Amino acid sequence: MTTRDFDTDIRAELDRLRGSIDNIDAAVVHMLAERFKCTQQVGLLKAQHQLPPADPEREARQIERLRQLAESAKLDPAFAEKLLNFIIAEVIRHHETIAANPDAPDPRHGG
Ligand SMILES: C=C(O[C@@H]1C=C(C(=O)O)C=C[C@H]1O)C(=O)O
């Protein structure tokens, strides 16, 4: 095998792996978009019924569940927890915005 063949093989393998990474990133974006659609509806429901934006007990159950899922998937549970906390913090921010002005249309939907 020449050096050129070797380089070509490495480039092909890198491209193949990056193609999969791009597909996975696209799936993550779509899944997050669906999750935020649901959480926006939860935010509206909470605002309409004077419920607080955050639910720490629900969060604790989700974190425990996600840590277990991460462990069985061989993903670092601490990373899974950090990621979920990051997402939840954003959701709570949305819920606070909705509670402050429940009649405002969602700015991402051009309404
Ligand atoms: C979506 C909710 O609101 C908040 C956001 C959560 C989430 O993003 O999973 C979980 C609990 C709440 O702090 C909810 O109460 O279900």
Short mmCIF file of N, CA and C and ligand atoms in Angstrom, two decimals:
data_model
loop_
_atom_site.label_atom_id
_atom_site.label_comp_id
_atom_site.label_asym_id
_atom_site.label_seq_id
_atom_site.Cartn_x
_atom_site.Cartn_y
_atom_site.Cartn_z
N MET A 1 0.85 -1.20 0.00
CA MET A 1 0.00 0.00 0.00
C MET A 1 0.89 1.26 0.00
N THR A 2 0.66 2.17 -0.94
CA THR A 2 1.48 3.38 -1.00
C THR A 2 0.95 4.39 0.02
N THR A 3 1.78 5.40 0.29
CA THR A 3 1.37 6.47 1.21
C THR A 3 0.11 7.15 0.70
N ARG A 4 0.04 7.30 -0.65
CA ARG A 4 -1.13 7.97 -1.23
C ARG A 4 -2.41 7.15 -0.98
N ASP A 5 -2.31 5.80 -1.17
CA ASP A 5 -3.48 4.93 -0.89
C ASP A 5 -3.91 5.07 0.57
N PHE A 6 -2.89 5.08 1.44
CA PHE A 6 -3.16 5.17 2.88
C PHE A 6 -3.92 6.47 3.19
N ASP A 7 -3.42 7.59 2.64
CA ASP A 7 -4.08 8.88 2.85
C ASP A 7 -5.51 8.86 2.32
N THR A 8 -5.69 8.25 1.13
CA THR A 8 -7.03 8.18 0.53
C THR A 8 -7.97 7.38 1.42
N ASP A 9 -7.45 6.26 1.98
CA ASP A 9 -8.28 5.43 2.87
C ASP A 9 -8.67 6.19 4.13
N ILE A 10 -7.70 6.91 4.68
CA ILE A 10 -8.01 7.68 5.90
C ILE A 10 -9.05 8.75 5.60
N ARG A 11 -8.86 9.44 4.48
CA ARG A 11 -9.81 10.50 4.08
C ARG A 11 -11.22 9.91 3.90
N ALA A 12 -11.29 8.73 3.27
CA ALA A 12 -12.60 8.10 3.04
C ALA A 12 -13.25 7.73 4.37
N GLU A 13 -12.45 7.21 5.30
CA GLU A 13 -12.99 6.83 6.62
C GLU A 13 -13.45 8.06 7.40
N LEU A 14 -12.64 9.13 7.33
CA LEU A 14 -13.00 10.38 8.00
C LEU A 14 -14.31 10.93 7.42
N ASP A 15 -14.43 10.92 6.10
CA ASP A 15 -15.65 11.41 5.45
C ASP A 15 -16.86 10.58 5.85
N ARG A 16 -16.67 9.26 5.91
CA ARG A 16 -17.78 8.36 6.28
C ARG A 16 -18.25 8.68 7.71
N LEU A 17 -17.28 8.79 8.62
CA LEU A 17 -17.63 9.07 10.01
C LEU A 17 -18.29 10.44 10.14
N ARG A 18 -17.75 11.43 9.41
CA ARG A 18 -18.34 12.78 9.51
C ARG A 18 -19.73 12.83 8.90
N GLY A 19 -19.98 12.01 7.91
CA GLY A 19 -21.33 11.93 7.34
C GLY A 19 -22.31 11.44 8.40
N SER A 20 -21.89 10.44 9.18
CA SER A 20 -22.77 9.93 10.24
C SER A 20 -22.94 10.98 11.34
N ILE A 21 -21.85 11.68 11.67
CA ILE A 21 -21.96 12.73 12.70
C ILE A 21 -22.95 13.80 12.24
N ASP A 22 -22.89 14.18 10.98
CA ASP A 22 -23.83 15.19 10.46
C ASP A 22 -25.27 14.70 10.56
N ASN A 23 -25.50 13.42 10.24
CA ASN A 23 -26.86 12.86 10.35
C ASN A 23 -27.34 12.88 11.80
N ILE A 24 -26.44 12.50 12.70
CA ILE A 24 -26.81 12.47 14.13
C ILE A 24 -27.11 13.89 14.61
N ASP A 25 -26.29 14.87 14.22
CA ASP A 25 -26.54 16.26 14.64
C ASP A 25 -27.89 16.75 14.11
N ALA A 26 -28.23 16.37 12.89
CA ALA A 26 -29.53 16.76 12.33
C ALA A 26 -30.66 16.13 13.15
N ALA A 27 -30.49 14.86 13.53
CA ALA A 27 -31.52 14.19 14.34
C ALA A 27 -31.66 14.88 15.69
N VAL A 28 -30.54 15.26 16.30
CA VAL A 28 -30.58 15.93 17.60
C VAL A 28 -31.36 17.25 17.48
N VAL A 29 -31.08 18.01 16.42
CA VAL A 29 -31.79 19.29 16.22
C VAL A 29 -33.29 19.04 16.07
N HIS A 30 -33.65 18.04 15.26
CA HIS A 30 -35.08 17.76 15.07
C HIS A 30 -35.73 17.29 16.37
N MET A 31 -35.04 16.46 17.12
CA MET A 31 -35.62 15.97 18.38
C MET A 31 -35.77 17.10 19.38
N LEU A 32 -34.77 17.98 19.42
CA LEU A 32 -34.88 19.13 20.35
C LEU A 32 -36.02 20.04 19.94
N ALA A 33 -36.18 20.26 18.63
CA ALA A 33 -37.28 21.11 18.16
C ALA A 33 -38.63 20.52 18.61
N GLU A 34 -38.79 19.21 18.49
CA GLU A 34 -40.04 18.57 18.92
C GLU A 34 -40.21 18.70 20.43
N ARG A 35 -39.11 18.52 21.17
CA ARG A 35 -39.19 18.64 22.63
C ARG A 35 -39.63 20.05 23.03
N PHE A 36 -39.04 21.06 22.38
CA PHE A 36 -39.41 22.44 22.73
C PHE A 36 -40.85 22.75 22.33
N LYS A 37 -41.35 22.12 21.25
CA LYS A 37 -42.77 22.32 20.90
C LYS A 37 -43.64 21.84 22.07
N CYS A 38 -43.30 20.68 22.63
CA CYS A 38 -44.08 20.13 23.76
C CYS A 38 -43.93 21.02 24.99
N THR A 39 -42.71 21.43 25.28
CA THR A 39 -42.51 22.22 26.50
C THR A 39 -43.17 23.59 26.39
N GLN A 40 -43.25 24.15 25.16
CA GLN A 40 -43.98 25.42 25.00
C GLN A 40 -45.45 25.22 25.39
N GLN A 41 -46.03 24.08 25.00
CA GLN A 41 -47.43 23.81 25.34
C GLN A 41 -47.60 23.64 26.84
N VAL A 42 -46.61 22.96 27.46
CA VAL A 42 -46.65 22.83 28.93
C VAL A 42 -46.59 24.22 29.56
N GLY A 43 -45.74 25.09 29.01
CA GLY A 43 -45.60 26.45 29.54
C GLY A 43 -46.91 27.22 29.47
N LEU A 44 -47.62 27.06 28.35
CA LEU A 44 -48.93 27.74 28.20
C LEU A 44 -49.93 27.22 29.23
N LEU A 45 -49.97 25.89 29.34
CA LEU A 45 -50.88 25.24 30.29
C LEU A 45 -50.60 25.75 31.71
N LYS A 46 -49.32 25.79 32.06
CA LYS A 46 -48.96 26.25 33.41
C LYS A 46 -49.38 27.71 33.60
N ALA A 47 -49.13 28.55 32.58
CA ALA A 47 -49.46 29.97 32.71
C ALA A 47 -50.97 30.14 32.86
N GLN A 48 -51.74 29.32 32.10
CA GLN A 48 -53.20 29.44 32.15
C GLN A 48 -53.76 29.00 33.51
N HIS A 49 -53.02 28.13 34.19
CA HIS A 49 -53.53 27.59 35.46
C HIS A 49 -52.70 28.01 36.66
N GLN A 50 -51.96 29.10 36.48
CA GLN A 50 -51.15 29.69 37.55
C GLN A 50 -50.22 28.66 38.24
N LEU A 51 -49.61 27.80 37.44
CA LEU A 51 -48.64 26.84 37.99
C LEU A 51 -47.24 27.42 37.81
N PRO A 52 -46.32 27.09 38.71
CA PRO A 52 -44.97 27.68 38.59
C PRO A 52 -44.22 27.14 37.37
N PRO A 53 -43.34 27.97 36.77
CA PRO A 53 -42.59 27.55 35.58
C PRO A 53 -41.74 26.30 35.81
N ALA A 54 -41.14 26.19 36.99
CA ALA A 54 -40.25 25.05 37.25
C ALA A 54 -40.93 24.01 38.14
N ASP A 55 -40.57 22.75 37.95
CA ASP A 55 -41.08 21.67 38.79
C ASP A 55 -39.87 20.82 39.22
N PRO A 56 -39.21 21.21 40.33
CA PRO A 56 -37.97 20.54 40.74
C PRO A 56 -38.13 19.04 41.00
N GLU A 57 -39.30 18.60 41.46
CA GLU A 57 -39.48 17.15 41.72
C GLU A 57 -39.48 16.36 40.41
N ARG A 58 -40.18 16.90 39.43
CA ARG A 58 -40.18 16.27 38.10
C ARG A 58 -38.75 16.23 37.54
N GLU A 59 -38.03 17.35 37.70
CA GLU A 59 -36.65 17.41 37.19
C GLU A 59 -35.77 16.35 37.86
N ALA A 60 -35.94 16.18 39.16
CA ALA A 60 -35.11 15.19 39.88
C ALA A 60 -35.38 13.78 39.35
N ARG A 61 -36.66 13.50 39.07
CA ARG A 61 -36.99 12.16 38.54
C ARG A 61 -36.39 11.98 37.14
N GLN A 62 -36.47 13.05 36.32
CA GLN A 62 -35.92 12.96 34.96
C GLN A 62 -34.40 12.76 34.99
N ILE A 63 -33.73 13.48 35.90
CA ILE A 63 -32.27 13.36 35.97
C ILE A 63 -31.88 11.95 36.40
N GLU A 64 -32.57 11.41 37.39
CA GLU A 64 -32.27 10.04 37.84
C GLU A 64 -32.48 9.05 36.68
N ARG A 65 -33.59 9.21 35.97
CA ARG A 65 -33.90 8.32 34.85
C ARG A 65 -32.84 8.45 33.75
N LEU A 66 -32.48 9.70 33.42
CA LEU A 66 -31.51 9.91 32.35
C LEU A 66 -30.13 9.38 32.72
N ARG A 67 -29.76 9.52 33.99
CA ARG A 67 -28.45 8.99 34.44
C ARG A 67 -28.43 7.47 34.26
N GLN A 68 -29.55 6.82 34.58
CA GLN A 68 -29.59 5.35 34.42
C GLN A 68 -29.53 4.96 32.95
N LEU A 69 -30.28 5.69 32.12
CA LEU A 69 -30.24 5.42 30.68
C LEU A 69 -28.82 5.61 30.14
N ALA A 70 -28.17 6.70 30.60
CA ALA A 70 -26.81 6.99 30.14
C ALA A 70 -25.87 5.85 30.53
N GLU A 71 -25.99 5.40 31.78
CA GLU A 71 -25.10 4.31 32.22
C GLU A 71 -25.27 3.09 31.36
N SER A 72 -26.52 2.71 31.07
CA SER A 72 -26.69 1.49 30.26
C SER A 72 -26.28 1.71 28.81
N ALA A 73 -26.25 2.97 28.37
CA ALA A 73 -25.80 3.25 27.00
C ALA A 73 -24.30 3.55 26.94
N LYS A 74 -23.62 3.43 28.09
CA LYS A 74 -22.18 3.73 28.19
C LYS A 74 -21.86 5.19 27.83
N LEU A 75 -22.76 6.06 28.25
CA LEU A 75 -22.54 7.51 28.13
C LEU A 75 -22.27 8.02 29.55
N ASP A 76 -21.40 8.97 29.70
CA ASP A 76 -21.07 9.52 31.02
C ASP A 76 -22.35 10.11 31.66
N PRO A 77 -22.82 9.55 32.79
CA PRO A 77 -24.06 10.05 33.42
C PRO A 77 -23.94 11.51 33.84
N ALA A 78 -22.73 11.94 34.22
CA ALA A 78 -22.56 13.35 34.61
C ALA A 78 -22.78 14.27 33.41
N PHE A 79 -22.33 13.81 32.24
CA PHE A 79 -22.55 14.59 31.02
C PHE A 79 -24.05 14.65 30.70
N ALA A 80 -24.72 13.49 30.81
CA ALA A 80 -26.17 13.44 30.53
C ALA A 80 -26.91 14.39 31.46
N GLU A 81 -26.50 14.41 32.71
CA GLU A 81 -27.17 15.29 33.69
C GLU A 81 -26.93 16.76 33.34
N LYS A 82 -25.70 17.09 32.98
CA LYS A 82 -25.39 18.49 32.63
C LYS A 82 -26.21 18.93 31.41
N LEU A 83 -26.29 18.03 30.43
CA LEU A 83 -27.03 18.36 29.20
C LEU A 83 -28.51 18.59 29.52
N LEU A 84 -29.09 17.69 30.32
CA LEU A 84 -30.52 17.84 30.64
C LEU A 84 -30.74 19.14 31.43
N ASN A 85 -29.86 19.41 32.38
CA ASN A 85 -30.01 20.65 33.16
C ASN A 85 -29.93 21.89 32.27
N PHE A 86 -29.05 21.83 31.28
CA PHE A 86 -28.90 22.95 30.34
C PHE A 86 -30.21 23.16 29.56
N ILE A 87 -30.78 22.06 29.09
CA ILE A 87 -32.03 22.14 28.31
C ILE A 87 -33.18 22.63 29.21
N ILE A 88 -33.26 22.06 30.40
CA ILE A 88 -34.36 22.43 31.31
C ILE A 88 -34.27 23.92 31.69
N ALA A 89 -33.06 24.42 31.89
CA ALA A 89 -32.90 25.84 32.24
C ALA A 89 -33.49 26.72 31.14
N GLU A 90 -33.27 26.33 29.89
CA GLU A 90 -33.82 27.08 28.76
C GLU A 90 -35.35 26.99 28.76
N VAL A 91 -35.87 25.79 29.03
CA VAL A 91 -37.33 25.60 29.06
C VAL A 91 -37.95 26.50 30.15
N ILE A 92 -37.33 26.51 31.31
CA ILE A 92 -37.88 27.32 32.41
C ILE A 92 -37.86 28.81 32.04
N ARG A 93 -36.80 29.22 31.34
CA ARG A 93 -36.73 30.61 30.86
C ARG A 93 -37.93 30.89 29.93
N HIS A 94 -38.23 29.94 29.03
CA HIS A 94 -39.39 30.11 28.14
C HIS A 94 -40.68 30.20 28.96
N HIS A 95 -40.80 29.33 29.98
CA HIS A 95 -42.04 29.32 30.77
C HIS A 95 -42.23 30.63 31.53
N GLU A 96 -41.10 31.18 31.99
CA GLU A 96 -41.20 32.47 32.69
C GLU A 96 -41.66 33.56 31.73
N THR A 97 -41.16 33.49 30.50
CA THR A 97 -41.57 34.48 29.48
C THR A 97 -43.05 34.33 29.17
N ILE A 98 -43.51 33.09 29.02
CA ILE A 98 -44.93 32.84 28.71
C ILE A 98 -45.80 33.33 29.87
N ALA A 99 -45.36 33.04 31.11
CA ALA A 99 -46.15 33.43 32.29
C ALA A 99 -46.25 34.95 32.37
N ALA A 100 -45.18 35.64 31.97
CA ALA A 100 -45.19 37.10 32.05
C ALA A 100 -46.11 37.70 30.99
N ASN A 101 -46.31 36.98 29.88
CA ASN A 101 -47.13 37.50 28.77
C ASN A 101 -47.77 36.33 28.01
N PRO A 102 -48.78 35.69 28.62
CA PRO A 102 -49.34 34.46 28.04
C PRO A 102 -50.00 34.63 26.67
N ASP A 103 -50.38 35.87 26.31
CA ASP A 103 -51.06 36.08 25.03
C ASP A 103 -50.11 36.33 23.87
N ALA A 104 -48.82 36.50 24.19
CA ALA A 104 -47.85 36.79 23.12
C ALA A 104 -47.66 35.55 22.25
N PRO A 105 -47.64 35.74 20.91
CA PRO A 105 -47.37 34.58 20.04
C PRO A 105 -45.92 34.15 20.19
N ASP A 106 -45.65 32.89 19.88
CA ASP A 106 -44.28 32.38 19.91
C ASP A 106 -43.48 33.09 18.81
N PRO A 107 -42.44 33.87 19.17
CA PRO A 107 -41.73 34.66 18.14
C PRO A 107 -41.11 33.79 17.05
N ARG A 108 -40.84 32.50 17.33
CA ARG A 108 -40.21 31.66 16.30
C ARG A 108 -41.20 31.22 15.24
N HIS A 109 -42.50 31.45 15.50
CA HIS A 109 -43.50 31.00 14.52
C HIS A 109 -44.08 32.14 13.70
N GLY A 110 -43.41 33.28 13.78
CA GLY A 110 -43.77 34.42 12.91
C GLY A 110 -45.16 34.97 13.15
N GLY A 111 -45.76 34.70 14.32
CA GLY A 111 -47.13 35.13 14.55
C GLY A 111 -47.25 36.54 15.09
C1 LIG B 1 -41.67 20.88 30.95
C2 LIG B 1 -41.89 21.14 32.23
O1 LIG B 1 -41.40 22.30 32.87
C3 LIG B 1 -40.07 22.39 33.37
C4 LIG B 1 -39.12 21.83 32.38
C5 LIG B 1 -38.84 20.49 32.39
C6 LIG B 1 -38.24 19.84 31.20
O2 LIG B 1 -37.73 20.54 30.30
O3 LIG B 1 -38.24 18.59 31.12
C7 LIG B 1 -39.17 19.71 33.51
C8 LIG B 1 -39.73 20.26 34.62
C9 LIG B 1 -40.04 21.70 34.73
O4 LIG B 1 -39.08 22.32 35.57
C10 LIG B 1 -42.72 20.27 33.07
O5 LIG B 1 -43.08 20.68 34.19
O6 LIG B 1 -43.04 19.16 32.63
#
